[in-house]
Coordinates of C-alpha atoms in Angstrom, one line a residue:
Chain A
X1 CA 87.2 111.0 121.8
X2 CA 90.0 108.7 121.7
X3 CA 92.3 107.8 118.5
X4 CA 93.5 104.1 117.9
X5 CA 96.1 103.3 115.5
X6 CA 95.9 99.9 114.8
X7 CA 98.5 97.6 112.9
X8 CA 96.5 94.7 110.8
X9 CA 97.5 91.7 108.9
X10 CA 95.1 89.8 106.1
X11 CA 95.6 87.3 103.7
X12 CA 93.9 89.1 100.9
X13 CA 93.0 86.3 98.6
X14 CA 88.8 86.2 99.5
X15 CA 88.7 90.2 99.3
X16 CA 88.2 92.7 96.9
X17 CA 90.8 94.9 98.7
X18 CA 91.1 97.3 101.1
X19 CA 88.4 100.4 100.6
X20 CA 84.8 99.3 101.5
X21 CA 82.7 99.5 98.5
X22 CA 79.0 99.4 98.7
X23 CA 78.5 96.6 99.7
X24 CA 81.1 96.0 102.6
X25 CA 81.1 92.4 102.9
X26 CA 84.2 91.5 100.9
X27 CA 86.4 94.2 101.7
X28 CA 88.7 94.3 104.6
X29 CA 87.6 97.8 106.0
X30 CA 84.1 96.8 105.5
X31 CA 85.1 93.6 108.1
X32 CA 86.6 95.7 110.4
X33 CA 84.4 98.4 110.4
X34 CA 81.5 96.2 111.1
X35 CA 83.9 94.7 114.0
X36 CA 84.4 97.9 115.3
X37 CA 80.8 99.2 114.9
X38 CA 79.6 96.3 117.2
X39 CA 82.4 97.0 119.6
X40 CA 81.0 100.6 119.9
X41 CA 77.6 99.5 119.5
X42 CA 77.7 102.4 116.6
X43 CA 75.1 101.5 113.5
X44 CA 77.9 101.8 111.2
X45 CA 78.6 105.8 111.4
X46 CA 82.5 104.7 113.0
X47 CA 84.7 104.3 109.7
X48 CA 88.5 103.9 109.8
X49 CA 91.3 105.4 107.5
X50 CA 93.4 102.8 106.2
X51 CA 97.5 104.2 105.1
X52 CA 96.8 101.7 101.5
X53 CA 94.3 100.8 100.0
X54 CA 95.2 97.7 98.4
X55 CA 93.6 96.2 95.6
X56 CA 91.8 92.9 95.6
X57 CA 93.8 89.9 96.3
X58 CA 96.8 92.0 97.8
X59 CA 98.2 90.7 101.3
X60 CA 99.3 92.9 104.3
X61 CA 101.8 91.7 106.9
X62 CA 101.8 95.6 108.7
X63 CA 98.9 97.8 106.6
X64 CA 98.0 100.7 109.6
X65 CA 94.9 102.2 110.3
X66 CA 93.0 105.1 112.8
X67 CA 89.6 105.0 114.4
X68 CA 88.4 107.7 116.3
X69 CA 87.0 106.1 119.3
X70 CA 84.4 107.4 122.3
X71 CA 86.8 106.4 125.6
X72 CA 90.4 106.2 126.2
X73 CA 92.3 103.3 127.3
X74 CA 90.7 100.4 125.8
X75 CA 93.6 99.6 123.0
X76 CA 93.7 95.8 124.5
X77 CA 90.4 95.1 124.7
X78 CA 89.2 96.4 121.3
X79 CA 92.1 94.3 119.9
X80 CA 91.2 91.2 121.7
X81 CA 87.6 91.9 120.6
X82 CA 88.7 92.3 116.8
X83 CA 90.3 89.2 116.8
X84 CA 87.6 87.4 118.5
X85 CA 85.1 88.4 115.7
X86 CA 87.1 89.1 112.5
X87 CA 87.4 86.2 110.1
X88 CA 90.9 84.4 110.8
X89 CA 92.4 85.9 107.6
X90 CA 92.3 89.1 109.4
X91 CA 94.5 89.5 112.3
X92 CA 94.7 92.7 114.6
X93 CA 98.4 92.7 115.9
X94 CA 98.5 95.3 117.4
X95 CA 96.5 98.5 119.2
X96 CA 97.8 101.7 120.2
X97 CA 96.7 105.1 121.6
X98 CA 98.0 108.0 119.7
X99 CA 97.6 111.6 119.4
X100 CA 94.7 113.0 118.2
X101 CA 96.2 114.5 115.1
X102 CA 97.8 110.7 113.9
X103 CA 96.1 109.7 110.3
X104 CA 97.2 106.6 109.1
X105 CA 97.0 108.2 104.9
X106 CA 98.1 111.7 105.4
X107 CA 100.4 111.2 108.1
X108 CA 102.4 108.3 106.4
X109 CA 105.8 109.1 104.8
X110 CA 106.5 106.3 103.3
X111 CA 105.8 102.2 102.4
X112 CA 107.1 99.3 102.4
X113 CA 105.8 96.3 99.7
X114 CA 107.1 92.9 98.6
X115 CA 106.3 91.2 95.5
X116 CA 106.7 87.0 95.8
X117 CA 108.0 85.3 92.5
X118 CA 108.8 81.6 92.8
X119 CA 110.9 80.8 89.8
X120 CA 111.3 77.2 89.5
X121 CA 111.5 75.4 86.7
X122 CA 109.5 72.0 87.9
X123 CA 106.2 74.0 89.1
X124 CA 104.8 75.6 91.8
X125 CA 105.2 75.8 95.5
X126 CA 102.1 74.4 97.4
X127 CA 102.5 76.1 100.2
X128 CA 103.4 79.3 98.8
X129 CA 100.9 79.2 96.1
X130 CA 98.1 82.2 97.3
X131 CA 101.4 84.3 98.2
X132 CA 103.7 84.8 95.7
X133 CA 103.4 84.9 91.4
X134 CA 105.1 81.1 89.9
X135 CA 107.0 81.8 86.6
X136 CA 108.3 78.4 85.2
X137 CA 111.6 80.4 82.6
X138 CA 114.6 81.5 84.6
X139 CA 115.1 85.0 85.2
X140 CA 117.9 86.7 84.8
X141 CA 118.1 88.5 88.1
X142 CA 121.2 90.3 87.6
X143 CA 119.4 91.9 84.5
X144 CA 116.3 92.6 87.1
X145 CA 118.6 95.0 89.5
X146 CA 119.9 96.4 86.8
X147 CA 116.4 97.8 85.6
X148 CA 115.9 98.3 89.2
X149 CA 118.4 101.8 89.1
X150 CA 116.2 103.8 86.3
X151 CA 113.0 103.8 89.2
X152 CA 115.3 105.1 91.9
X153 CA 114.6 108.9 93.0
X154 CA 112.0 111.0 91.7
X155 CA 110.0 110.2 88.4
X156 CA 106.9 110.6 86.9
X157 CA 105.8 107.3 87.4
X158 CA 102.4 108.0 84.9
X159 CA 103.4 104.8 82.7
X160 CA 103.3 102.7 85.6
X161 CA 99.8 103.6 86.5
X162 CA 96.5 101.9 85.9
X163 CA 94.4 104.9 87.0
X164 CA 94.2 107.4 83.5
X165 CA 91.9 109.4 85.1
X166 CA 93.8 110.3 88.3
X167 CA 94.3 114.1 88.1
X168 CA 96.6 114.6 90.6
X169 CA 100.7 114.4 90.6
X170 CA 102.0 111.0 89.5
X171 CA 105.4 112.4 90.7
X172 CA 106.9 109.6 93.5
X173 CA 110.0 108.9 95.1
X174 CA 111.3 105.3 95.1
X175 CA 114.5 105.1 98.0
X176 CA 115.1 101.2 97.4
X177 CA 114.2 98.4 95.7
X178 CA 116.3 95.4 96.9
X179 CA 115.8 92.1 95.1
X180 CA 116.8 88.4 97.1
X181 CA 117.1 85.6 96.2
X182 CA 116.8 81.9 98.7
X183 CA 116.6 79.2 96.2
X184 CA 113.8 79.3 94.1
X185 CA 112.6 82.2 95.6
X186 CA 112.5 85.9 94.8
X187 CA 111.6 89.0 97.0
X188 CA 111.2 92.3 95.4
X189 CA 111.4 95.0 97.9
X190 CA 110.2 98.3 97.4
X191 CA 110.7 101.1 99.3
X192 CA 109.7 104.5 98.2
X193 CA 106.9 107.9 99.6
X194 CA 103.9 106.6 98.0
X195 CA 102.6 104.2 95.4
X196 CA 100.3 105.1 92.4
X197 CA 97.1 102.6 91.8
X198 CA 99.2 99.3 90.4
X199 CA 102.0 101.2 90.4
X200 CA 104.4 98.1 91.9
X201 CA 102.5 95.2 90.2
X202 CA 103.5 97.1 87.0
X203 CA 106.9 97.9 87.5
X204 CA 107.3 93.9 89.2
X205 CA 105.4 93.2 85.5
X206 CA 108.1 95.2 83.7
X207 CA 111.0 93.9 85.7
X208 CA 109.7 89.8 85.1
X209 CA 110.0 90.9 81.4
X210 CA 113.4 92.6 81.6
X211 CA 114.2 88.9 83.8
X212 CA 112.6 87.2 80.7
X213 CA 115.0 89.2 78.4
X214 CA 111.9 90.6 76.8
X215 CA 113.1 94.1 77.4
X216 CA 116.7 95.8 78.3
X217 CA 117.3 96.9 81.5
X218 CA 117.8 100.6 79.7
X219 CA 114.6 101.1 78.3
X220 CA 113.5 101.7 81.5
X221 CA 114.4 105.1 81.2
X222 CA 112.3 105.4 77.8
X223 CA 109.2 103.9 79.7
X224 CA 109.3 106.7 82.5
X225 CA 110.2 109.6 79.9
X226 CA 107.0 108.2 77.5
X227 CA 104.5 108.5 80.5
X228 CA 101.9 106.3 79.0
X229 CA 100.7 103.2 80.6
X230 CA 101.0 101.1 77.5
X231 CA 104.9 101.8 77.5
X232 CA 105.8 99.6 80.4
X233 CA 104.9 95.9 81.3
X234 CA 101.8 93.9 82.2
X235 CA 100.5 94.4 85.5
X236 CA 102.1 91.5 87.6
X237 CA 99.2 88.9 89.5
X238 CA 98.0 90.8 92.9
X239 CA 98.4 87.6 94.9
X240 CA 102.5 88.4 94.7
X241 CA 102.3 91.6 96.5
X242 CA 102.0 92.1 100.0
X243 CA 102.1 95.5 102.0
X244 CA 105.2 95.0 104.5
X245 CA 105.2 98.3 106.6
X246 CA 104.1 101.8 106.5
X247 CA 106.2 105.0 108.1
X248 CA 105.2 108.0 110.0
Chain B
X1 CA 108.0 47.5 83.1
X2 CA 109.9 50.4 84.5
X3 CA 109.9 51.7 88.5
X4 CA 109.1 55.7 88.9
X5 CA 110.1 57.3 92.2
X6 CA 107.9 60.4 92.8
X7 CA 109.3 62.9 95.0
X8 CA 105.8 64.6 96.3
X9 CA 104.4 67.7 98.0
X10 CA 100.5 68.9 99.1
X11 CA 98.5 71.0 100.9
X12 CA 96.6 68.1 103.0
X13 CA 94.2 70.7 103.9
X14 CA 91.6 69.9 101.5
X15 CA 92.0 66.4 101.4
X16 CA 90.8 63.1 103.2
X17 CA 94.6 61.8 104.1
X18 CA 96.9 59.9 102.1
X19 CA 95.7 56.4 101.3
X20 CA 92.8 55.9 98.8
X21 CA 89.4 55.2 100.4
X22 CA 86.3 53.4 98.3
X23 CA 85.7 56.9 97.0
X24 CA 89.7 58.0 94.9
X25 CA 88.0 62.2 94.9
X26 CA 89.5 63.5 98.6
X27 CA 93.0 61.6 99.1
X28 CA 95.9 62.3 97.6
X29 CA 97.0 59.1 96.4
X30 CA 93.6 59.1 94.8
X31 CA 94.2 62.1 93.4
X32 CA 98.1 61.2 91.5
X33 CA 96.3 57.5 90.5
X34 CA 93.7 58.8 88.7
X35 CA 96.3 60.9 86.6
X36 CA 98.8 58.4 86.2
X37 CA 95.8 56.1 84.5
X38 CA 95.0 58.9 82.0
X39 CA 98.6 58.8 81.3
X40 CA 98.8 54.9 80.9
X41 CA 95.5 55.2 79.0
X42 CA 94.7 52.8 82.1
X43 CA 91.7 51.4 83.5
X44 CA 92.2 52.8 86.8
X45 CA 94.6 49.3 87.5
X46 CA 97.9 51.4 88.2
X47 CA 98.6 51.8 91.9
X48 CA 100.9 53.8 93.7
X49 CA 102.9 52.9 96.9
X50 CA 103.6 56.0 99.1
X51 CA 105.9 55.7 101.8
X52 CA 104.2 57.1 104.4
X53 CA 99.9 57.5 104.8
X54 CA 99.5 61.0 105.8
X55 CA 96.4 61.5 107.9
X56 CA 93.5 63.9 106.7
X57 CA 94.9 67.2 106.9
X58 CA 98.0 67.0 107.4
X59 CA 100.9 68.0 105.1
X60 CA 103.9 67.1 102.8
X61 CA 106.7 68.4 101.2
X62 CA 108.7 65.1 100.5
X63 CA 106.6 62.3 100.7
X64 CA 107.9 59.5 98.6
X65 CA 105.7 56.8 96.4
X66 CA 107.1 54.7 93.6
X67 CA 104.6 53.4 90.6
X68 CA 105.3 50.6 87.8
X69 CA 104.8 51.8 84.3
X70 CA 104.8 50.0 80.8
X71 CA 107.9 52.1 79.6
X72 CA 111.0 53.9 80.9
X73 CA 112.5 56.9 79.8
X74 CA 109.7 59.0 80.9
X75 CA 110.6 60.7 84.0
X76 CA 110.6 64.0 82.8
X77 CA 107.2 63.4 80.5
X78 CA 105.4 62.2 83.5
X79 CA 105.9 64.6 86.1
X80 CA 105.2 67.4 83.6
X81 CA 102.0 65.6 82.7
X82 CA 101.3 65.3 86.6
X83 CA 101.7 68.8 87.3
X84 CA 99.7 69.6 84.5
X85 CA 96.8 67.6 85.2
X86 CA 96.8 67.8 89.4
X87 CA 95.2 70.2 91.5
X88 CA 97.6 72.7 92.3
X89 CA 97.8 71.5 95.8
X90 CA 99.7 69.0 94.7
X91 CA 102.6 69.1 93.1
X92 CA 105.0 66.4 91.5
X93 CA 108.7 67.4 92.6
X94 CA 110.8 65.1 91.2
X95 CA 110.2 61.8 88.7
X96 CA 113.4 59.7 89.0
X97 CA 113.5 55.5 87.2
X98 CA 114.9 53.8 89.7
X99 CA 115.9 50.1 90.1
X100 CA 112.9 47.3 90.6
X101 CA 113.2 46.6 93.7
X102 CA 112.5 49.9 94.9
X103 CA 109.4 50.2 96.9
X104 CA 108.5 53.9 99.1
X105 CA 107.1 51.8 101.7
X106 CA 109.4 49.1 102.3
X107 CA 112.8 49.9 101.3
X108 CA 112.1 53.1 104.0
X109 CA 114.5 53.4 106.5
X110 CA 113.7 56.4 108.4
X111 CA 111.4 59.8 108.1
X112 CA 111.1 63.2 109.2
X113 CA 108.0 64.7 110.3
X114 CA 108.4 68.4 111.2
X115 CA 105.1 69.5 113.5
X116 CA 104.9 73.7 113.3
X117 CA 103.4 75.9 115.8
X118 CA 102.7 80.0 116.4
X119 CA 102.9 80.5 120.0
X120 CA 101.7 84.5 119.6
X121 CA 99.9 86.3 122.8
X122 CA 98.1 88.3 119.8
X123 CA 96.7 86.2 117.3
X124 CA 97.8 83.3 114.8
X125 CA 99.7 84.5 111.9
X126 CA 97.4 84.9 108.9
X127 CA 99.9 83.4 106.1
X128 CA 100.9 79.9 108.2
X129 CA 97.1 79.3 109.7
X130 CA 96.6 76.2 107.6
X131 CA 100.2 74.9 108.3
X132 CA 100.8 75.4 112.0
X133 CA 99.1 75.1 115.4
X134 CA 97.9 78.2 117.0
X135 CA 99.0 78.3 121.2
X136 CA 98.0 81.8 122.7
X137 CA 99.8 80.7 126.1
X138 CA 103.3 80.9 126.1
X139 CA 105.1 77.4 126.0
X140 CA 108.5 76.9 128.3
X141 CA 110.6 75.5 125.3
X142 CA 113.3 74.5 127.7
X143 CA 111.0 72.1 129.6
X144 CA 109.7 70.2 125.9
X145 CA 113.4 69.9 125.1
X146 CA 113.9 68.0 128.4
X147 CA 110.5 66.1 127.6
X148 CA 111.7 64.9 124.3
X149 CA 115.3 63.2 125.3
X150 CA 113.1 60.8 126.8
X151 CA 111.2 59.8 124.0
X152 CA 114.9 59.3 122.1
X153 CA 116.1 55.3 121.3
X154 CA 113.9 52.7 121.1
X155 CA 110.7 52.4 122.8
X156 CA 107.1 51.0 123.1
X157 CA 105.1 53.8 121.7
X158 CA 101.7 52.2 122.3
X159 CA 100.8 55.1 124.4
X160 CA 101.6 57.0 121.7
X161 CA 99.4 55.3 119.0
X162 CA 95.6 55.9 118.4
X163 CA 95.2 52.4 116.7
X164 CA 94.1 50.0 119.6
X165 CA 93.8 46.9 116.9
X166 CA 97.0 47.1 115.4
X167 CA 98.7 43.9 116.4
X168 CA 102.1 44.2 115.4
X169 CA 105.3 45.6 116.9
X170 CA 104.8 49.3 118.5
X171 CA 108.4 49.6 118.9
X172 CA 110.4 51.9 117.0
X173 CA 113.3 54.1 117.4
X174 CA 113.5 57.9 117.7
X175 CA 116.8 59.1 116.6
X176 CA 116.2 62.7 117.3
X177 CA 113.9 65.5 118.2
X178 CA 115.1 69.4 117.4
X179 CA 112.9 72.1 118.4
X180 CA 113.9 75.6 117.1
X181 CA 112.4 78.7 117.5
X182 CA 112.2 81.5 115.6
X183 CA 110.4 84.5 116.9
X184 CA 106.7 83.6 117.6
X185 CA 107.3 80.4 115.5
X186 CA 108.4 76.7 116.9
X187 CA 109.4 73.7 115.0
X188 CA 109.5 70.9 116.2
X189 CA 111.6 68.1 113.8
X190 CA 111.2 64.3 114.6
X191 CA 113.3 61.8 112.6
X192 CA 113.0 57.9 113.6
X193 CA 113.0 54.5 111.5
X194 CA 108.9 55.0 111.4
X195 CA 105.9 56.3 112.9
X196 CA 103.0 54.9 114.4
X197 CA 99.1 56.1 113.5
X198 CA 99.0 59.2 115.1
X199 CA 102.2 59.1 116.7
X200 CA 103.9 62.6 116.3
X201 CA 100.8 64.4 116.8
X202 CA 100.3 62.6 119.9
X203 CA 103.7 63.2 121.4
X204 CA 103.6 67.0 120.0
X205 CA 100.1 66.9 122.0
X206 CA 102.0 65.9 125.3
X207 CA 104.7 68.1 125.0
X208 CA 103.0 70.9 124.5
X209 CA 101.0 69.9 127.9
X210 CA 104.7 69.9 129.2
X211 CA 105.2 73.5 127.9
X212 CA 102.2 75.1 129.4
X213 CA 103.3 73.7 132.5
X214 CA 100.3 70.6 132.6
X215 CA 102.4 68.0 132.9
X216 CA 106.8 67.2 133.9
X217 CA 109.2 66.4 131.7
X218 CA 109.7 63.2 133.6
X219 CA 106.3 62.1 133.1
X220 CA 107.4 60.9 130.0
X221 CA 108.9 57.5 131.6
X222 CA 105.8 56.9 133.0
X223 CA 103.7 57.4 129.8
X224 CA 105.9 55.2 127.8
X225 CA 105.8 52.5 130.5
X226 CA 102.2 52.4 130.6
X227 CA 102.0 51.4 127.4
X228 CA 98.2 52.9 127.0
X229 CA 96.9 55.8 125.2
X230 CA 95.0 57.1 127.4
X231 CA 98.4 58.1 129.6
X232 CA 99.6 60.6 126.6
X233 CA 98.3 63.7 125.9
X234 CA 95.9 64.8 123.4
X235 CA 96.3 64.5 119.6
X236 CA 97.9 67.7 118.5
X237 CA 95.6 68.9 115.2
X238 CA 96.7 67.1 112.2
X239 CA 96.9 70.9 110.1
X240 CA 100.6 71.6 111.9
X241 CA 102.2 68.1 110.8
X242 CA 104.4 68.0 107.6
X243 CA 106.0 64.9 106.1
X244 CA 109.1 66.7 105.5
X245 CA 111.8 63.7 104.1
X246 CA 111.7 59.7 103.9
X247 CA 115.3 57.9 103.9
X248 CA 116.4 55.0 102.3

């Protein structure tokens, strides 16, 4: 046995996320598994551990995976296959051989993800359309970073979390959240160990409404103490958010 | 009567060019004519001049087109109504009343046409596969920057023109060419006083025949001075091209 780790990109607008659901057609580990089963000439027993699952309509520029493979030394050829016979929003970039113990959930320590605002007044951008959330009022960015400071470091992030039935901790640790600004454009980067289930489309909700002046920058801290989903924002569009990079 | 400048942008993926055919439903001009009627309450007798006629597929972000309406003083109202009413793959960036006179087409005195391309060993890049070219082998940039001073002044394009019946001048003037390169990515900028039908693609085609070593730099002499389109290379796929600026 042989363990690949491989690094994938997808434009995630014809999906319904990462994690294969019954039917695996319109998922992107049900593509890739179905890829990799013909590769193997398996009959669908070879699945693959994705680091995120991200939810329908989310973009990945680096998402990471593992597959446990029969043979060795074949990290080229299986990614020239995958590309060959994925659908062209799907892009294998890259293939690597790594130790047997490499899991692309448990091993990761950490994630990268970038939500896409284009904030211009006249409408729109064509081109960036599928990729990043339009709001038409100016935001006060300034406001935005401020708000930014109350995530930083451990919280209970249980108000910015869709999932209510989710047992286990909601305790994460954000390390950065950088916002830019080229023009119209905005790019909210988020840095932290782990993510809950719409944990940054909420808090990217929350923050366009702090940018609105809808809420102050300080009640940030009474949304996290309150631990209740209907304290913070709406969940921002998932066509804004894109998975930049996970770290091992 | 009042004269509108419209400042323009589209995704020309969807859509069968520029100019209007019999059938208004697929071309972009089409497209903004039909809403400027509803907004004149108009039979459908409201034309638009654009400055430049896009071909099918390929892509704008400042094409230029002037309309005469009954009243002035409603820039603003108009492209509002525009962007409300247009597909979102197109988008109205700027209304302007400007003086009678005025038309896109034939007070233009120059354009820029920017052709994109992902020269990546791996794979095209999922987010710019509608909007640039996809070259697996890797092009000699040094060699297309040699091709292109050739190209520079005025020449006969006629190898450089797909329409064998046009009977007027095929000379015009190339001012310059840029190509940059950033990473994987290459851009390749052509400004002149006008293009002929097919024109950039075709000379994009040919240099990237120089790039993957198919044909010299110096060839290009010999291609202009054969004044035949068979002596170019091929027509470079119309989904990299972007109108990017007209000048007046």
């Amino acid at each position: 046995m042989a363990n690949y780790r491989l690094t994938i990109a997808y434009d995630g607008s014809r999906y319904n996320g990462w994690q294969k659901q019954g039917n695996t057609d319109k998922t992107i580990q049900g593509k890739i598994e179905a890829v990799i089963n013909a590769y193997e000439g398996a009959d669908g027993s070879i699945e693959i551990n994705g680091a995120g699952r991200t939810d329908a309509g989310v973009h990945a520029k680096g998402q990471i995976a593992n597959v446990q493979l029969s043979k060795s030394g074949c990290a080229n050829r299986l990614r020239e296959y995958l590309n060959e016979y994925l659908p062209e929003d799907i892009r294998i970039l890259q293939v690597e051989e790594v130790a047997e113990r490499f899991h692309a959930r448990l091993s990761a320590k950490g994630k990268h993800y970038r939500y896409s605002i284009c904030n211009s007044p006249v409408s729109a951008d064509v081109f960036g359309r599928k990729y990043e959330e339009y709001i038409k009022d100016k935001l006060d960015v300034d406001r935005m970073r401020e708000a930014t400071e109350y995530f930083l470091g451990e919280h209970d992030f249980s108000s910015f979390c869709s999932n209510k039935h989710m047992k286990k901790s909601k305790v994460r640790t954000i390390t950065k959240i950088d916002i830019s600004v080229l023009g119209d454009k905005l790019e909210i980067d988020f840095y932290g160990d782990g993510f809950l289930y719409n944990m940054v489309r909420i808090m990217t909700g929350t923050l366009i409404e702090v940018g609105l002046g809808k809420r102050n920058p300080s009640d940030m801290r009474g949304i996290l103490e309150a631990k209740d989903r209907q304290a913070a924002g709406a969940t921002a569009a998932a066509k804004g958010l894109c998975l930049m990079e996970v770290y091992y």
